[in-house]
Amino acid sequence: MAPCADFAALRASPADVRVVASDGSNIAAHSSVLAAASPVMEQMILGARRGWDAGCAVVCVLGAPSDAVAAFLRFLYCRPGPRGMTAAGEEEWAEGAVGEHGAALLALAHAYRVPWLKRRAEAAVAARLTAERAVDALKLAALCDAPRLRLACARLAGKDLGAVERSEGWRFAARHDAALQGELLQLLHDAVQRKKRWERERASQHVYRQLSDAMAILDRIFAAGGAGAGEVCAAEASPCEVDGVRRGLEQLMRHFAACGGRARKPAACPRCRRALQLLRLHASVCEDRAGAGEPCRVPLCSNLKAKMQEEGVDKTWKLLVKKVTRARVMSALASREVPEVVKKSWAKYSSRRAARFR
Ligand SMILES: [Zn+2]
Ligand SMILES: [Zn+2]
């Protein structure tokens, strides 16, 4: 049995553990390094030393090719710091090793409880995932409790289910592992549901943002000087993206001022009803500025506030006001100037993250 890797030279003290791989290969290593890196290894070494051959403990690392076991042990020897591998050339070697033995390293790191290596191997396997390997990777993710890899499999299957269905892994799962196939289909179903929910949420957010913009434009229209809707057109020109909304609001307010429907019966004219709803919404979100020195110039604002205070509002209206207020705050946060130091730090983080998944 010839040794397939030599770690004896990496430490001053002589090697005192023999690691045996599935094919019978021997790897001489140091018990202190292995025990410090993995609690499972520590227990195995203690167990081996209690046996009859206490001189040089023998630890069997089975279920993975000897090259992968050697790479696993080397990772334990050159445990990285917060900025990656410290020695020159080690980072390059580590990238190559996780690329070549990613799945075996993930399984070994999970079995021997080496969390930092597990995270790295999981990211490497997820980054190199193909449709051909998706089903195998899903099985590996389930066995090794690797949620990020599981998610990557679901995303890949969601993008190209046809290619996954043509893979050997899928055909094998169909014949022998219906539960695995069912899990993948469930993941796809969840992903579709999540996407639909997200789209619904996005559409409703868009409506709340539009309402929030409409409230801001309404403020600007009437802040120009006159309380009457007839003076709306004289207001200062707005940016082109809000021009359409502004014109629509101006027309609506002009109609509201001229139409007799609201005087006779509020619900008689649909356009007046819509205008009244917008003014009511304005009065609801305008409450924060009630104590400000200058009175609000939007028509009926104080009347509608008093009416709502007196009669109360229902839960649906309260929810609408809350969401429009939140949309206004969020758009104000999104449009504020980001400090230079935050921009630099974000750019640094993004480039590091991109390099890790390259
Ligand atoms: Zn009308
Ligand atoms: Zn107001």
mmCIF file of N, CA, C and O in Angstrom, residues 73-157:
data_model
loop_
_atom_site.group_PDB
_atom_site.id
_atom_site.type_symbol
_atom_site.label_atom_id
_atom_site.label_comp_id
_atom_site.label_asym_id
_atom_site.label_seq_id
_atom_site.Cartn_x
_atom_site.Cartn_y
_atom_site.Cartn_z
ATOM 1 N N LEU A 73 -7.928 16.107 3.138
ATOM 2 C CA LEU A 73 -6.936 16.237 4.213
ATOM 3 C C LEU A 73 -6.084 17.495 4.011
ATOM 4 O O LEU A 73 -5.751 18.194 4.967
ATOM 5 N N ARG A 74 -5.745 17.770 2.757
ATOM 6 C CA ARG A 74 -4.932 18.966 2.511
ATOM 7 C C ARG A 74 -5.697 20.228 2.905
ATOM 8 O O ARG A 74 -5.109 21.175 3.438
ATOM 9 N N PHE A 75 -7.017 20.217 2.654
ATOM 10 C CA PHE A 75 -7.831 21.359 3.088
ATOM 11 C C PHE A 75 -7.754 21.513 4.601
ATOM 12 O O PHE A 75 -7.682 22.620 5.123
ATOM 13 N N LEU A 76 -7.776 20.357 5.313
ATOM 14 C CA LEU A 76 -7.722 20.442 6.775
ATOM 15 C C LEU A 76 -6.380 21.023 7.229
ATOM 16 O O LEU A 76 -6.304 21.727 8.237
ATOM 17 N N TYR A 77 -5.311 20.759 6.460
ATOM 18 C CA TYR A 77 -3.995 21.283 6.807
ATOM 19 C C TYR A 77 -3.882 22.782 6.543
ATOM 20 O O TYR A 77 -3.261 23.497 7.301
ATOM 21 N N CYS A 78 -4.458 23.228 5.441
ATOM 22 C CA CYS A 78 -4.327 24.669 5.117
ATOM 23 C C CYS A 78 -5.673 25.350 5.296
ATOM 24 O O CYS A 78 -6.233 25.905 4.353
ATOM 25 N N ARG A 79 -6.196 25.266 6.486
ATOM 26 C CA ARG A 79 -7.464 25.909 6.797
ATOM 27 C C ARG A 79 -7.367 27.413 6.507
ATOM 28 O O ARG A 79 -6.451 28.083 6.988
ATOM 29 N N PRO A 80 -8.315 27.972 5.712
ATOM 30 C CA PRO A 80 -8.169 29.381 5.312
ATOM 31 C C PRO A 80 -8.549 30.361 6.409
ATOM 32 O O PRO A 80 -9.328 30.043 7.301
ATOM 33 N N GLY A 81 -7.994 31.566 6.307
ATOM 34 C CA GLY A 81 -8.354 32.663 7.200
ATOM 35 C C GLY A 81 -9.557 33.383 6.599
ATOM 36 O O GLY A 81 -10.112 32.942 5.602
ATOM 37 N N PRO A 82 -9.933 34.542 7.184
ATOM 38 C CA PRO A 82 -11.095 35.265 6.664
ATOM 39 C C PRO A 82 -10.919 35.750 5.232
ATOM 40 O O PRO A 82 -11.882 36.006 4.521
ATOM 41 N N ARG A 83 -9.659 35.893 4.763
ATOM 42 C CA ARG A 83 -9.433 36.374 3.396
ATOM 43 C C ARG A 83 -9.050 35.246 2.445
ATOM 44 O O ARG A 83 -8.354 35.434 1.463
ATOM 45 N N GLY A 84 -9.410 34.030 2.785
ATOM 46 C CA GLY A 84 -9.093 32.889 1.921
ATOM 47 C C GLY A 84 -7.784 32.235 2.344
ATOM 48 O O GLY A 84 -7.265 32.484 3.429
ATOM 49 N N MET A 85 -7.246 31.400 1.435
ATOM 50 C CA MET A 85 -5.991 30.711 1.735
ATOM 51 C C MET A 85 -4.864 31.739 1.860
ATOM 52 O O MET A 85 -4.773 32.663 1.048
ATOM 53 N N THR A 86 -3.990 31.520 2.832
ATOM 54 C CA THR A 86 -2.972 32.534 3.090
ATOM 55 C C THR A 86 -1.723 32.359 2.221
ATOM 56 O O THR A 86 -1.193 33.321 1.689
ATOM 57 N N ALA A 87 -1.247 31.124 2.068
ATOM 58 C CA ALA A 87 -0.019 30.915 1.307
ATOM 59 C C ALA A 87 -0.258 31.110 -0.189
ATOM 60 O O ALA A 87 -1.344 30.833 -0.696
ATOM 61 N N ALA A 88 0.823 31.591 -0.865
ATOM 62 C CA ALA A 88 0.717 31.835 -2.313
ATOM 63 C C ALA A 88 0.477 30.519 -3.046
ATOM 64 O O ALA A 88 1.094 29.511 -2.743
ATOM 65 N N GLY A 89 -0.399 30.514 -3.996
ATOM 66 C CA GLY A 89 -0.655 29.317 -4.799
ATOM 67 C C GLY A 89 -1.702 28.406 -4.186
ATOM 68 O O GLY A 89 -2.270 27.573 -4.893
ATOM 69 N N GLU A 90 -1.958 28.541 -2.887
ATOM 70 C CA GLU A 90 -2.920 27.655 -2.225
ATOM 71 C C GLU A 90 -4.357 27.917 -2.690
ATOM 72 O O GLU A 90 -5.148 26.997 -2.842
ATOM 73 N N GLU A 91 -4.642 29.204 -2.884
ATOM 74 C CA GLU A 91 -5.993 29.562 -3.307
ATOM 75 C C GLU A 91 -6.297 28.961 -4.690
ATOM 76 O O GLU A 91 -7.390 28.447 -4.933
ATOM 77 N N GLU A 92 -5.269 29.025 -5.555
ATOM 78 C CA GLU A 92 -5.430 28.463 -6.908
ATOM 79 C C GLU A 92 -5.649 26.956 -6.824
ATOM 80 O O GLU A 92 -6.517 26.382 -7.477
ATOM 81 N N TRP A 93 -4.830 26.310 -5.960
ATOM 82 C CA TRP A 93 -4.986 24.857 -5.779
ATOM 83 C C TRP A 93 -6.382 24.539 -5.229
ATOM 84 O O TRP A 93 -7.053 23.608 -5.696
ATOM 85 N N ALA A 94 -6.834 25.341 -4.235
ATOM 86 C CA ALA A 94 -8.133 25.086 -3.598
ATOM 87 C C ALA A 94 -9.265 25.195 -4.621
ATOM 88 O O ALA A 94 -10.191 24.375 -4.627
ATOM 89 N N GLU A 95 -9.177 26.188 -5.507
ATOM 90 C CA GLU A 95 -10.219 26.350 -6.533
ATOM 91 C C GLU A 95 -10.275 25.135 -7.457
ATOM 92 O O GLU A 95 -11.350 24.630 -7.786
ATOM 93 N N GLY A 96 -9.083 24.679 -7.842
ATOM 94 C CA GLY A 96 -9.006 23.501 -8.701
ATOM 95 C C GLY A 96 -9.556 22.263 -7.998
ATOM 96 O O GLY A 96 -10.289 21.462 -8.597
ATOM 97 N N ALA A 97 -9.218 22.128 -6.695
ATOM 98 C CA ALA A 97 -9.650 20.943 -5.948
ATOM 99 C C ALA A 97 -11.168 20.908 -5.766
ATOM 100 O O ALA A 97 -11.799 19.864 -5.950
ATOM 101 N N VAL A 98 -11.767 22.058 -5.414
ATOM 102 C CA VAL A 98 -13.231 22.051 -5.246
ATOM 103 C C VAL A 98 -13.937 21.875 -6.595
ATOM 104 O O VAL A 98 -15.035 21.322 -6.661
ATOM 105 N N GLY A 99 -13.266 22.326 -7.669
ATOM 106 C CA GLY A 99 -13.831 22.110 -9.001
ATOM 107 C C GLY A 99 -13.804 20.644 -9.387
ATOM 108 O O GLY A 99 -14.754 20.115 -9.952
ATOM 109 N N GLU A 100 -12.710 19.970 -9.053
ATOM 110 C CA GLU A 100 -12.551 18.571 -9.454
ATOM 111 C C GLU A 100 -13.291 17.606 -8.530
ATOM 112 O O GLU A 100 -13.917 16.648 -8.965
ATOM 113 N N HIS A 101 -13.191 17.852 -7.207
ATOM 114 C CA HIS A 101 -13.770 16.902 -6.236
ATOM 115 C C HIS A 101 -14.908 17.539 -5.427
ATOM 116 O O HIS A 101 -15.110 17.159 -4.272
ATOM 117 N N GLY A 102 -15.629 18.517 -6.008
ATOM 118 C CA GLY A 102 -16.638 19.266 -5.245
ATOM 119 C C GLY A 102 -17.635 18.378 -4.506
ATOM 120 O O GLY A 102 -17.838 18.528 -3.299
ATOM 121 N N ALA A 103 -18.242 17.419 -5.229
ATOM 122 C CA ALA A 103 -19.282 16.585 -4.619
ATOM 123 C C ALA A 103 -18.707 15.727 -3.497
ATOM 124 O O ALA A 103 -19.293 15.625 -2.404
ATOM 125 N N ALA A 104 -17.523 15.116 -3.737
ATOM 126 C CA ALA A 104 -16.907 14.264 -2.701
ATOM 127 C C ALA A 104 -16.491 15.110 -1.491
ATOM 128 O O ALA A 104 -16.679 14.691 -0.342
ATOM 129 N N LEU A 105 -15.972 16.309 -1.757
ATOM 130 C CA LEU A 105 -15.557 17.179 -0.638
ATOM 131 C C LEU A 105 -16.767 17.628 0.179
ATOM 132 O O LEU A 105 -16.692 17.723 1.403
ATOM 133 N N LEU A 106 -17.892 17.866 -0.526
ATOM 134 C CA LEU A 106 -19.116 18.256 0.194
ATOM 135 C C LEU A 106 -19.561 17.118 1.117
ATOM 136 O O LEU A 106 -19.877 17.335 2.297
ATOM 137 N N ALA A 107 -19.552 15.893 0.575
ATOM 138 C CA ALA A 107 -19.977 14.740 1.381
ATOM 139 C C ALA A 107 -19.018 14.524 2.562
ATOM 140 O O ALA A 107 -19.458 14.296 3.695
ATOM 141 N N LEU A 108 -17.716 14.633 2.305
ATOM 142 C CA LEU A 108 -16.734 14.418 3.380
ATOM 143 C C LEU A 108 -16.838 15.521 4.444
ATOM 144 O O LEU A 108 -16.811 15.242 5.652
ATOM 145 N N ALA A 109 -16.957 16.776 3.966
ATOM 146 C CA ALA A 109 -17.038 17.896 4.920
ATOM 147 C C ALA A 109 -18.298 17.779 5.777
ATOM 148 O O ALA A 109 -18.295 18.130 6.961
ATOM 149 N N HIS A 110 -19.388 17.258 5.175
ATOM 150 C CA HIS A 110 -20.627 17.078 5.943
ATOM 151 C C HIS A 110 -20.456 15.930 6.961
ATOM 152 O O HIS A 110 -20.778 16.081 8.138
ATOM 153 N N ALA A 111 -19.899 14.813 6.474
ATOM 154 C CA ALA A 111 -19.759 13.639 7.349
ATOM 155 C C ALA A 111 -18.778 13.896 8.488
ATOM 156 O O ALA A 111 -18.991 13.425 9.614
ATOM 157 N N TYR A 112 -17.695 14.658 8.202
ATOM 158 C CA TYR A 112 -16.670 14.887 9.236
ATOM 159 C C TYR A 112 -16.830 16.247 9.917
ATOM 160 O O TYR A 112 -15.943 16.694 10.627
ATOM 161 N N ARG A 113 -17.950 16.895 9.632
ATOM 162 C CA ARG A 113 -18.335 18.149 10.297
ATOM 163 C C ARG A 113 -17.246 19.219 10.210
ATOM 164 O O ARG A 113 -16.667 19.648 11.216
ATOM 165 N N VAL A 114 -16.996 19.613 8.963
ATOM 166 C CA VAL A 114 -16.064 20.733 8.717
ATOM 167 C C VAL A 114 -16.887 21.821 7.999
ATOM 168 O O VAL A 114 -16.929 21.877 6.769
ATOM 169 N N PRO A 115 -17.571 22.693 8.759
ATOM 170 C CA PRO A 115 -18.553 23.602 8.145
ATOM 171 C C PRO A 115 -17.977 24.541 7.086
ATOM 172 O O PRO A 115 -18.618 24.772 6.053
ATOM 173 N N TRP A 116 -16.792 25.120 7.301
ATOM 174 C CA TRP A 116 -16.274 26.090 6.319
ATOM 175 C C TRP A 116 -15.997 25.413 4.982
ATOM 176 O O TRP A 116 -16.233 25.982 3.921
ATOM 177 N N LEU A 117 -15.514 24.153 5.028
ATOM 178 C CA LEU A 117 -15.244 23.444 3.776
ATOM 179 C C LEU A 117 -16.559 23.027 3.104
ATOM 180 O O LEU A 117 -16.680 23.046 1.880
ATOM 181 N N LYS A 118 -17.537 22.695 3.946
ATOM 182 C CA LYS A 118 -18.851 22.318 3.408
ATOM 183 C C LYS A 118 -19.457 23.491 2.630
ATOM 184 O O LYS A 118 -19.978 23.314 1.523
ATOM 185 N N ARG A 119 -19.376 24.677 3.212
ATOM 186 C CA ARG A 119 -19.926 25.862 2.528
ATOM 187 C C ARG A 119 -19.217 26.096 1.197
ATOM 188 O O ARG A 119 -19.830 26.369 0.175
ATOM 189 N N ARG A 120 -17.904 25.946 1.225
ATOM 190 C CA ARG A 120 -17.125 26.205 0.000
ATOM 191 C C ARG A 120 -17.445 25.158 -1.080
ATOM 192 O O ARG A 120 -17.636 25.501 -2.247
ATOM 193 N N ALA A 121 -17.494 23.889 -0.668
ATOM 194 C CA ALA A 121 -17.780 22.821 -1.640
ATOM 195 C C ALA A 121 -19.201 22.944 -2.173
ATOM 196 O O ALA A 121 -19.444 22.741 -3.367
ATOM 197 N N GLU A 122 -20.130 23.318 -1.302
ATOM 198 C CA GLU A 122 -21.527 23.479 -1.731
ATOM 199 C C GLU A 122 -21.641 24.591 -2.783
ATOM 200 O O GLU A 122 -22.290 24.427 -3.816
ATOM 201 N N ALA A 123 -20.947 25.702 -2.512
ATOM 202 C CA ALA A 123 -20.974 26.812 -3.476
ATOM 203 C C ALA A 123 -20.337 26.387 -4.794
ATOM 204 O O ALA A 123 -20.840 26.744 -5.876
ATOM 205 N N ALA A 124 -19.253 25.613 -4.717
ATOM 206 C CA ALA A 124 -18.567 25.182 -5.946
ATOM 207 C C ALA A 124 -19.450 24.239 -6.763
ATOM 208 O O ALA A 124 -19.546 24.367 -7.984
ATOM 209 N N VAL A 125 -20.109 23.298 -6.081
ATOM 210 C CA VAL A 125 -20.981 22.352 -6.802
ATOM 211 C C VAL A 125 -22.163 23.114 -7.412
ATOM 212 O O VAL A 125 -22.539 22.885 -8.568
ATOM 213 N N ALA A 126 -22.739 24.043 -6.643
ATOM 214 C CA ALA A 126 -23.885 24.818 -7.145
ATOM 215 C C ALA A 126 -23.482 25.665 -8.351
ATOM 216 O O ALA A 126 -24.240 25.794 -9.315
ATOM 217 N N ALA A 127 -22.264 26.233 -8.314
ATOM 218 C CA ALA A 127 -21.811 27.091 -9.416
ATOM 219 C C ALA A 127 -21.543 26.287 -10.681
ATOM 220 O O ALA A 127 -21.641 26.824 -11.784
ATOM 221 N N ARG A 128 -21.200 25.013 -10.536
ATOM 222 C CA ARG A 128 -20.872 24.199 -11.720
ATOM 223 C C ARG A 128 -22.002 23.241 -12.106
ATOM 224 O O ARG A 128 -21.777 22.274 -12.819
ATOM 225 N N LEU A 129 -23.183 23.511 -11.601
ATOM 226 C CA LEU A 129 -24.309 22.602 -11.828
ATOM 227 C C LEU A 129 -24.743 22.600 -13.300
ATOM 228 O O LEU A 129 -24.839 23.654 -13.924
ATOM 229 N N THR A 130 -24.997 21.422 -13.834
ATOM 230 C CA THR A 130 -25.536 21.320 -15.196
ATOM 231 C C THR A 130 -26.822 20.486 -15.129
ATOM 232 O O THR A 130 -27.067 19.789 -14.137
ATOM 233 N N ALA A 131 -27.595 20.531 -16.217
ATOM 234 C CA ALA A 131 -28.863 19.774 -16.248
ATOM 235 C C ALA A 131 -28.598 18.274 -16.091
ATOM 236 O O ALA A 131 -29.379 17.554 -15.462
ATOM 237 N N GLU A 132 -27.489 17.815 -16.635
ATOM 238 C CA GLU A 132 -27.145 16.395 -16.564
ATOM 239 C C GLU A 132 -26.932 15.942 -15.111
ATOM 240 O O GLU A 132 -27.266 14.818 -14.746
ATOM 241 N N ARG A 133 -26.383 16.845 -14.297
ATOM 242 C CA ARG A 133 -26.053 16.462 -12.911
ATOM 243 C C ARG A 133 -27.106 16.922 -11.903
ATOM 244 O O ARG A 133 -26.920 16.715 -10.699
ATOM 245 N N ALA A 134 -28.162 17.578 -12.367
ATOM 246 C CA ALA A 134 -29.092 18.214 -11.425
ATOM 247 C C ALA A 134 -29.741 17.216 -10.462
ATOM 248 O O ALA A 134 -29.841 17.484 -9.260
ATOM 249 N N VAL A 135 -30.162 16.053 -10.964
ATOM 250 C CA VAL A 135 -30.857 15.093 -10.097
ATOM 251 C C VAL A 135 -29.878 14.507 -9.071
ATOM 252 O O VAL A 135 -30.214 14.372 -7.886
ATOM 253 N N ASP A 136 -28.649 14.186 -9.533
ATOM 254 C CA ASP A 136 -27.639 13.677 -8.588
ATOM 255 C C ASP A 136 -27.331 14.725 -7.517
ATOM 256 O O ASP A 136 -27.182 14.394 -6.337
ATOM 257 N N ALA A 137 -27.221 15.962 -7.982
ATOM 258 C CA ALA A 137 -26.900 17.037 -7.026
ATOM 259 C C ALA A 137 -28.031 17.218 -6.018
ATOM 260 O O ALA A 137 -27.787 17.505 -4.844
ATOM 261 N N LEU A 138 -29.272 17.020 -6.471
ATOM 262 C CA LEU A 138 -30.413 17.145 -5.553
ATOM 263 C C LEU A 138 -30.360 16.053 -4.484
ATOM 264 O O LEU A 138 -30.622 16.292 -3.301
ATOM 265 N N LYS A 139 -29.992 14.860 -4.919
ATOM 266 C CA LYS A 139 -29.859 13.750 -3.967
ATOM 267 C C LYS A 139 -28.742 14.066 -2.961
ATOM 268 O O LYS A 139 -28.894 13.855 -1.754
ATOM 269 N N LEU A 140 -27.629 14.563 -3.500
ATOM 270 C CA LEU A 140 -26.495 14.923 -2.638
ATOM 271 C C LEU A 140 -26.897 16.017 -1.639
ATOM 272 O O LEU A 140 -26.558 15.953 -0.450
ATOM 273 N N ALA A 141 -27.666 16.995 -2.142
ATOM 274 C CA ALA A 141 -28.110 18.093 -1.267
ATOM 275 C C ALA A 141 -28.978 17.569 -0.134
ATOM 276 O O ALA A 141 -28.875 18.008 1.012
ATOM 277 N N ALA A 142 -29.846 16.584 -0.468
ATOM 278 C CA ALA A 142 -30.720 16.010 0.569
ATOM 279 C C ALA A 142 -29.891 15.224 1.589
ATOM 280 O O ALA A 142 -30.134 15.311 2.795
ATOM 281 N N LEU A 143 -28.901 14.470 1.106
ATOM 282 C CA LEU A 143 -28.092 13.648 2.017
ATOM 283 C C LEU A 143 -27.171 14.498 2.885
ATOM 284 O O LEU A 143 -26.881 14.144 4.019
ATOM 285 N N CYS A 144 -26.687 15.599 2.329
ATOM 286 C CA CYS A 144 -25.707 16.423 3.054
ATOM 287 C C CYS A 144 -26.319 17.667 3.678
ATOM 288 O O CYS A 144 -25.572 18.539 4.150
ATOM 289 N N ASP A 145 -27.652 17.756 3.645
ATOM 290 C CA ASP A 145 -28.317 18.910 4.238
ATOM 291 C C ASP A 145 -27.719 20.219 3.688
ATOM 292 O O ASP A 145 -27.182 21.040 4.438
ATOM 293 N N ALA A 146 -27.800 20.354 2.353
ATOM 294 C CA ALA A 146 -27.207 21.528 1.693
ATOM 295 C C ALA A 146 -28.313 22.337 0.998
ATOM 296 O O ALA A 146 -28.616 22.109 -0.166
ATOM 297 N N PRO A 147 -28.944 23.295 1.719
ATOM 298 C CA PRO A 147 -30.098 24.013 1.151
ATOM 299 C C PRO A 147 -29.769 24.871 -0.061
ATOM 300 O O PRO A 147 -30.589 25.023 -0.963
ATOM 301 N N ARG A 148 -28.557 25.458 -0.086
ATOM 302 C CA ARG A 148 -28.221 26.325 -1.235
ATOM 303 C C ARG A 148 -28.103 25.511 -2.518
ATOM 304 O O ARG A 148 -28.493 25.953 -3.590
ATOM 305 N N LEU A 149 -27.562 24.299 -2.382
ATOM 306 C CA LEU A 149 -27.436 23.430 -3.555
ATOM 307 C C LEU A 149 -28.826 22.974 -4.021
ATOM 308 O O LEU A 149 -29.103 22.914 -5.219
ATOM 309 N N ARG A 150 -29.674 22.695 -3.061
ATOM 310 C CA ARG A 150 -31.054 22.276 -3.367
ATOM 311 C C ARG A 150 -31.775 23.380 -4.161
ATOM 312 O O ARG A 150 -32.435 23.120 -5.160
ATOM 313 N N LEU A 151 -31.583 24.606 -3.692
ATOM 314 C CA LEU A 151 -32.200 25.747 -4.366
ATOM 315 C C LEU A 151 -31.648 25.910 -5.781
ATOM 316 O O LEU A 151 -32.398 26.196 -6.726
ATOM 317 N N ALA A 152 -30.339 25.708 -5.920
ATOM 318 C CA ALA A 152 -29.716 25.827 -7.251
ATOM 319 C C ALA A 152 -30.286 24.768 -8.196
ATOM 320 O O ALA A 152 -30.535 25.053 -9.377
ATOM 321 N N CYS A 153 -30.514 23.551 -7.693
ATOM 322 C CA CYS A 153 -31.097 22.476 -8.510
ATOM 323 C C CYS A 153 -32.504 22.873 -8.949
ATOM 324 O O CYS A 153 -32.873 22.688 -10.115
ATOM 325 N N ALA A 154 -33.290 23.409 -8.007
ATOM 326 C CA ALA A 154 -34.664 23.799 -8.326
ATOM 327 C C ALA A 154 -34.675 24.904 -9.378
ATOM 328 O O ALA A 154 -35.485 24.892 -10.306
ATOM 329 N N ARG A 155 -33.746 25.862 -9.244
ATOM 330 C CA ARG A 155 -33.686 26.966 -10.215
ATOM 331 C C ARG A 155 -33.342 26.446 -11.600
ATOM 332 O O ARG A 155 -33.951 26.839 -12.596
ATOM 333 N N LEU A 156 -32.364 25.552 -11.635
ATOM 334 C CA LEU A 156 -31.927 25.010 -12.927
ATOM 335 C C LEU A 156 -33.061 24.220 -13.579
ATOM 336 O O LEU A 156 -33.333 24.368 -14.777
ATOM 337 N N ALA A 157 -33.745 23.397 -12.773
ATOM 338 C CA ALA A 157 -34.855 22.604 -13.313
ATOM 339 C C ALA A 157 -35.990 23.522 -13.770
ATOM 340 O O ALA A 157 -36.658 23.242 -14.765
#
